[in-house]
CSV table of N, CA and C in Angstrom, one decimal:
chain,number,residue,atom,x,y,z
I,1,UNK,N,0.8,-1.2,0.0
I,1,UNK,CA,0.0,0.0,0.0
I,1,UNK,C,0.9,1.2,0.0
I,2,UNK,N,0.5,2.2,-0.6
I,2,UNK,CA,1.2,3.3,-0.7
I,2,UNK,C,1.3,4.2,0.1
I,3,UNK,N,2.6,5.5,0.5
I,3,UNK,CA,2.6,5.8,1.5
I,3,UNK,C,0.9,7.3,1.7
I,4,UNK,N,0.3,7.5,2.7
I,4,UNK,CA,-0.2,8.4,2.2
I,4,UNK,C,0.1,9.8,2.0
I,5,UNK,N,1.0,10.1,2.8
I,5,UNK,CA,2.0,11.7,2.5
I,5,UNK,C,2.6,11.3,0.9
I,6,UNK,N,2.8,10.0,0.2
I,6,UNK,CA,3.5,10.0,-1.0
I,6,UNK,C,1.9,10.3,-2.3
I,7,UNK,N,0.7,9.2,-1.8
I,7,UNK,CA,-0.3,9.8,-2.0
I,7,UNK,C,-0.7,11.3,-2.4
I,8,UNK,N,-0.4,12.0,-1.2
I,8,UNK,CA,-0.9,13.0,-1.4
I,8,UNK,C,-0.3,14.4,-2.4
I,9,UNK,N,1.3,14.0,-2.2
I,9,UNK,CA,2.2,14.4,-3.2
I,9,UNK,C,2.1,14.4,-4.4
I,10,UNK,N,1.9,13.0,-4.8
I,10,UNK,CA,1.5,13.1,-6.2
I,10,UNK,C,0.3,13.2,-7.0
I,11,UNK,N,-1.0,13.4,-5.9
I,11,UNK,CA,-2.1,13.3,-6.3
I,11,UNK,C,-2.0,14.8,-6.7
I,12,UNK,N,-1.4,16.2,-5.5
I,12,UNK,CA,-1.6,17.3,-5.9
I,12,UNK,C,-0.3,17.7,-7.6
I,13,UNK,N,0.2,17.0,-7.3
I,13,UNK,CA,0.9,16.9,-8.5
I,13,UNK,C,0.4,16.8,-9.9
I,14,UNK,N,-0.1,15.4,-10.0
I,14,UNK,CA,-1.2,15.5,-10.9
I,14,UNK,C,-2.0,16.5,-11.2
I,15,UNK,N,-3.3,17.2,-10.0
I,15,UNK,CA,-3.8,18.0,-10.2
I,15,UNK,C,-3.0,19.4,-11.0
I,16,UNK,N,-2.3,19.2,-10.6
I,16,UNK,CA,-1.7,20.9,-10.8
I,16,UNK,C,-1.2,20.6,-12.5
I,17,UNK,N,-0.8,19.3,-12.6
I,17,UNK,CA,-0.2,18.9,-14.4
I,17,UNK,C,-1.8,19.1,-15.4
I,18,UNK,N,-3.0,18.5,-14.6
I,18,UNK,CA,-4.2,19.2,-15.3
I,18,UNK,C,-4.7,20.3,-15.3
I,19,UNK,N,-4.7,21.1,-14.0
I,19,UNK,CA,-4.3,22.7,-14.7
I,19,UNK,C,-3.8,23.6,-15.7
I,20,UNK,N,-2.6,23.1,-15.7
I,20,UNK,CA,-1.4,23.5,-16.5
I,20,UNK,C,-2.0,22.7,-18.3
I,21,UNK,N,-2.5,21.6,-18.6
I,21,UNK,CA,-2.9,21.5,-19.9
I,21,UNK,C,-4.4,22.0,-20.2
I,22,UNK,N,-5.4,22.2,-19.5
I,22,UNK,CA,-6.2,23.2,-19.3
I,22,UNK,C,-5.5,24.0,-19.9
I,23,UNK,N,-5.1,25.4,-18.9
I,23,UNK,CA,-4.6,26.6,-19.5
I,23,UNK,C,-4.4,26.4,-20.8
I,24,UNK,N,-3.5,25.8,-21.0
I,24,UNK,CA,-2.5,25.7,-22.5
I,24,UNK,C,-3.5,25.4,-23.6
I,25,UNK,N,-4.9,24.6,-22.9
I,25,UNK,CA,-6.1,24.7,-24.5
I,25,UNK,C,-6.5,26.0,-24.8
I,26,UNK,N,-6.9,26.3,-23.4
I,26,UNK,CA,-7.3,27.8,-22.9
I,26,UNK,C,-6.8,28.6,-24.2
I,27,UNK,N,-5.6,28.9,-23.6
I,27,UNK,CA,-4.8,29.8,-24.9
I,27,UNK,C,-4.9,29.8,-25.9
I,28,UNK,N,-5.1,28.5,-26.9
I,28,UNK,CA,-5.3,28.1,-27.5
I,28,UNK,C,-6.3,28.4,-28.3
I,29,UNK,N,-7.7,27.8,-27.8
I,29,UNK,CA,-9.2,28.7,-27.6
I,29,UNK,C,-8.8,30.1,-28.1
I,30,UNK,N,-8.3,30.7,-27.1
I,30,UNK,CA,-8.6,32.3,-26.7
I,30,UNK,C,-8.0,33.2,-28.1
I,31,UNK,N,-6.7,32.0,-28.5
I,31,UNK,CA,-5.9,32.9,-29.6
I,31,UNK,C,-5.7,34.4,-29.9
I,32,UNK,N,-5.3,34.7,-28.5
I,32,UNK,CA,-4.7,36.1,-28.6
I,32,UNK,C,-3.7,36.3,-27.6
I,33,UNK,N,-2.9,37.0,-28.4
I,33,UNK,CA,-1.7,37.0,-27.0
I,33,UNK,C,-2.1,37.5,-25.8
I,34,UNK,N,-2.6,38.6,-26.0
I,34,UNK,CA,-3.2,39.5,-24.3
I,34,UNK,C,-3.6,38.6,-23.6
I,35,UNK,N,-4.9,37.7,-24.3
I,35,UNK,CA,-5.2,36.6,-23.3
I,35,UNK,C,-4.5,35.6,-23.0
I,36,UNK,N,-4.0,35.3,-23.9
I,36,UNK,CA,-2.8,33.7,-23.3
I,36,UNK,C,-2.1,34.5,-22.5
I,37,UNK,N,-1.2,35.6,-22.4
I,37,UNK,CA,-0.4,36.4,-21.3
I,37,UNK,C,-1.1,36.2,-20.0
I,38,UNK,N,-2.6,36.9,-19.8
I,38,UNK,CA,-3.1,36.5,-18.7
I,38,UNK,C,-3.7,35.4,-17.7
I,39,UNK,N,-3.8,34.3,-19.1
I,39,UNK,CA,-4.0,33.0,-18.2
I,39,UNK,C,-2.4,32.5,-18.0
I,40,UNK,N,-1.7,32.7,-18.5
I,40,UNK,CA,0.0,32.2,-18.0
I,40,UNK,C,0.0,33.0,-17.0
I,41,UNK,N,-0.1,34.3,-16.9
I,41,UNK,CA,0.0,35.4,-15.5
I,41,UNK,C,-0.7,34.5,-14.8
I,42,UNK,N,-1.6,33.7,-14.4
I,42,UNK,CA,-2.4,33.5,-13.3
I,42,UNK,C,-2.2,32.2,-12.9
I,43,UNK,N,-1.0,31.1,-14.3
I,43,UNK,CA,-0.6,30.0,-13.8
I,43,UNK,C,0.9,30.2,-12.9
I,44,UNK,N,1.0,31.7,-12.6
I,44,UNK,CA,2.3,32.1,-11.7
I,44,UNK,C,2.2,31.7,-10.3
I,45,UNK,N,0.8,31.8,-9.7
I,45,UNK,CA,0.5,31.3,-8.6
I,45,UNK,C,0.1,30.0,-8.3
I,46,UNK,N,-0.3,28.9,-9.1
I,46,UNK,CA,-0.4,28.1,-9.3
I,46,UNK,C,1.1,27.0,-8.9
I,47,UNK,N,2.1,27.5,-9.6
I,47,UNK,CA,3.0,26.3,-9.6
I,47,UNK,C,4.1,26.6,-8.1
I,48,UNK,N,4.4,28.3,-7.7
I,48,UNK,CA,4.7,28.6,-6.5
I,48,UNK,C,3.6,27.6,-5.2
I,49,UNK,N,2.7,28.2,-5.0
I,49,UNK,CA,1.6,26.9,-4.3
I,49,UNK,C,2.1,25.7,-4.3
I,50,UNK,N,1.9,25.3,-5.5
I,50,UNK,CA,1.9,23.6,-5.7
I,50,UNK,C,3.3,23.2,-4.5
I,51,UNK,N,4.2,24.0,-4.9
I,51,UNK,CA,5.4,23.7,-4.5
I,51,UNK,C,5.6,23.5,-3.2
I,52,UNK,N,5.0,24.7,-2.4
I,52,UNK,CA,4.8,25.0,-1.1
I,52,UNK,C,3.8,23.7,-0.1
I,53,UNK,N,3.0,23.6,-0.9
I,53,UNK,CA,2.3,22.4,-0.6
I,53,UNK,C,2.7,21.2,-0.6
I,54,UNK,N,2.9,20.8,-1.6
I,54,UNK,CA,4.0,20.0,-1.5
I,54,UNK,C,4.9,19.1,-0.9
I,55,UNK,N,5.6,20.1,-0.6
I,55,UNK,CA,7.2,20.6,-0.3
I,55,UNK,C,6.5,20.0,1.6
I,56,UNK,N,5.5,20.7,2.2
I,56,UNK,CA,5.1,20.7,3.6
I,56,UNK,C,4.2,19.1,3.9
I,57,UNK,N,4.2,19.0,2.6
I,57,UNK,CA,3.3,17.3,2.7
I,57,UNK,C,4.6,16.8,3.3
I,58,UNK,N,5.4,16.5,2.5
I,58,UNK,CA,6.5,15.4,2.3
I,58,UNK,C,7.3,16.0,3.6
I,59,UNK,N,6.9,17.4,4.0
I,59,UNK,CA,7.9,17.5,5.3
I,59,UNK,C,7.1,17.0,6.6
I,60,UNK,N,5.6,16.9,6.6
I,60,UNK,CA,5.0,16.4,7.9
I,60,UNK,C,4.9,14.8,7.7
I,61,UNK,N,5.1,14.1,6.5
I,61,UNK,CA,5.6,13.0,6.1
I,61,UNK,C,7.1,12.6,7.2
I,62,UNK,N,8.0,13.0,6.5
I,62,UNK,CA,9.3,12.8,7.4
I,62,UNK,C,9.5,13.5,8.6
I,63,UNK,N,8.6,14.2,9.2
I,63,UNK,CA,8.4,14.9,11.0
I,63,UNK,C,9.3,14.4,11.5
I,64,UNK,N,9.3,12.9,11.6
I,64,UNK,CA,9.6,12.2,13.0
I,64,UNK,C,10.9,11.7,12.8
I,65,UNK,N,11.4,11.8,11.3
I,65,UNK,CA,12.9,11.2,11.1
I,65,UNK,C,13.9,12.5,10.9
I,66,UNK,N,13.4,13.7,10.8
I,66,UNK,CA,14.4,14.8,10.9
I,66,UNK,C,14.6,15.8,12.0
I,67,UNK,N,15.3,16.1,12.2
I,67,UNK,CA,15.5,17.5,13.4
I,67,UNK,C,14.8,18.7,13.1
I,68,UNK,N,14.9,19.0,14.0
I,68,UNK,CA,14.2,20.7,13.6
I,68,UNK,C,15.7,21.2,13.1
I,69,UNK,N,16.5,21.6,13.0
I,69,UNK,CA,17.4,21.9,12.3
I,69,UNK,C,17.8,21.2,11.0
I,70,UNK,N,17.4,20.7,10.6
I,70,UNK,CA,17.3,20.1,9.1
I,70,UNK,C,15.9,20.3,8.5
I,71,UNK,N,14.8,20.4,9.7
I,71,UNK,CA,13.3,21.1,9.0
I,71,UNK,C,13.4,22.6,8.3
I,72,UNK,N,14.6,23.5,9.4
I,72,UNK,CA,14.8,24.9,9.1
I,72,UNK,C,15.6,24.9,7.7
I,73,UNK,N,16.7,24.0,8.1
I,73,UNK,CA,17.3,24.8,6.5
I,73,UNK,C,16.2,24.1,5.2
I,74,UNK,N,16.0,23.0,5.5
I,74,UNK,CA,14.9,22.9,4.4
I,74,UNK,C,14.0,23.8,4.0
I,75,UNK,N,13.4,24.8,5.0
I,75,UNK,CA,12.6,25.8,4.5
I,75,UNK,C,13.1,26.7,4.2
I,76,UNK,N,14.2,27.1,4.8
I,76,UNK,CA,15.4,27.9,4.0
I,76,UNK,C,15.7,28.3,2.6
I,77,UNK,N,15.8,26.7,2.4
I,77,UNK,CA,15.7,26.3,0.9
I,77,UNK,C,14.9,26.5,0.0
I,78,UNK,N,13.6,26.3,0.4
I,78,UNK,CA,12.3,26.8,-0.7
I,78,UNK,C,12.0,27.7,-0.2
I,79,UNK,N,12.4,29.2,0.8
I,79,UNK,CA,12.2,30.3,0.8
I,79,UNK,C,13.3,31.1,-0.1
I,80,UNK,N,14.2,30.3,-0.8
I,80,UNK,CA,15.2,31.4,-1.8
I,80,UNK,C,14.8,30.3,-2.8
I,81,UNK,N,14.3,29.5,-3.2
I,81,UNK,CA,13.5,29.0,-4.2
I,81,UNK,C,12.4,30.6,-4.8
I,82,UNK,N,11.7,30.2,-3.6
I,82,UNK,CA,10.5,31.3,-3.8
I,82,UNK,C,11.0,32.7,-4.3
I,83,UNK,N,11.9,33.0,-3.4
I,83,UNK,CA,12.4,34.6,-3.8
I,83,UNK,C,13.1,34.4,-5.5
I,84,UNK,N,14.0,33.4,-5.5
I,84,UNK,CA,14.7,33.5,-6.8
I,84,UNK,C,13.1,33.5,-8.2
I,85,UNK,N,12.5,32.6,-7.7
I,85,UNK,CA,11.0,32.4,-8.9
I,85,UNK,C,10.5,34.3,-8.9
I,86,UNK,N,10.2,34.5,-7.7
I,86,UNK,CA,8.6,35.5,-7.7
I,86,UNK,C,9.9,36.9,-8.1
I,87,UNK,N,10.7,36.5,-7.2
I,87,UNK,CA,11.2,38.3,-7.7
I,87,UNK,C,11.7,38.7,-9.4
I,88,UNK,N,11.1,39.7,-9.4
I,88,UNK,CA,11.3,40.2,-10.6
I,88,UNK,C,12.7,41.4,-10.5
């Protein structure tokens, strides 16, 4: 049986990969750049999330096998993830 933090991982995973080809019919459909720009603008928040989500599954998953000091720099890590993505 599968783990269910690995479950959950990949389930929002998936979801987020059907989002993402949505959009891209979307655009498609829409056939205008203005519009494809704004549905891509709004898949910016989408894959940030995903990540973050994620990222905290698989960390309340491994809780009990890591330190709080290996929980910090891990978030560490996907907080200059985030900064290097969002900052412009």
């Amino acid at each position: 049986m599968l783990d269910k933090f690995v479950t959950g991982m990949a389930s929002l995973r998936i979801v987020s990969g059907c989002v993402e080809i949505v959009a891209a019919i979307l655009m498609l459909k829409l056939g205008r750049v203005d519009k494809a720009l704004a549905v891509n603008s709004a898949l910016a928040f989408v894959g940030p999330s995903v990540l973050l989500i994620t990222t905290a599954i698989g960390l309340a998953g491994m809780a009990d096998k890591l330190s709080w000091g290996k929980m910090l720099w891990i978030g560490l890590g996907v907080s200059c993830l985030l900064i290097g993505i969002l900052k412009k």
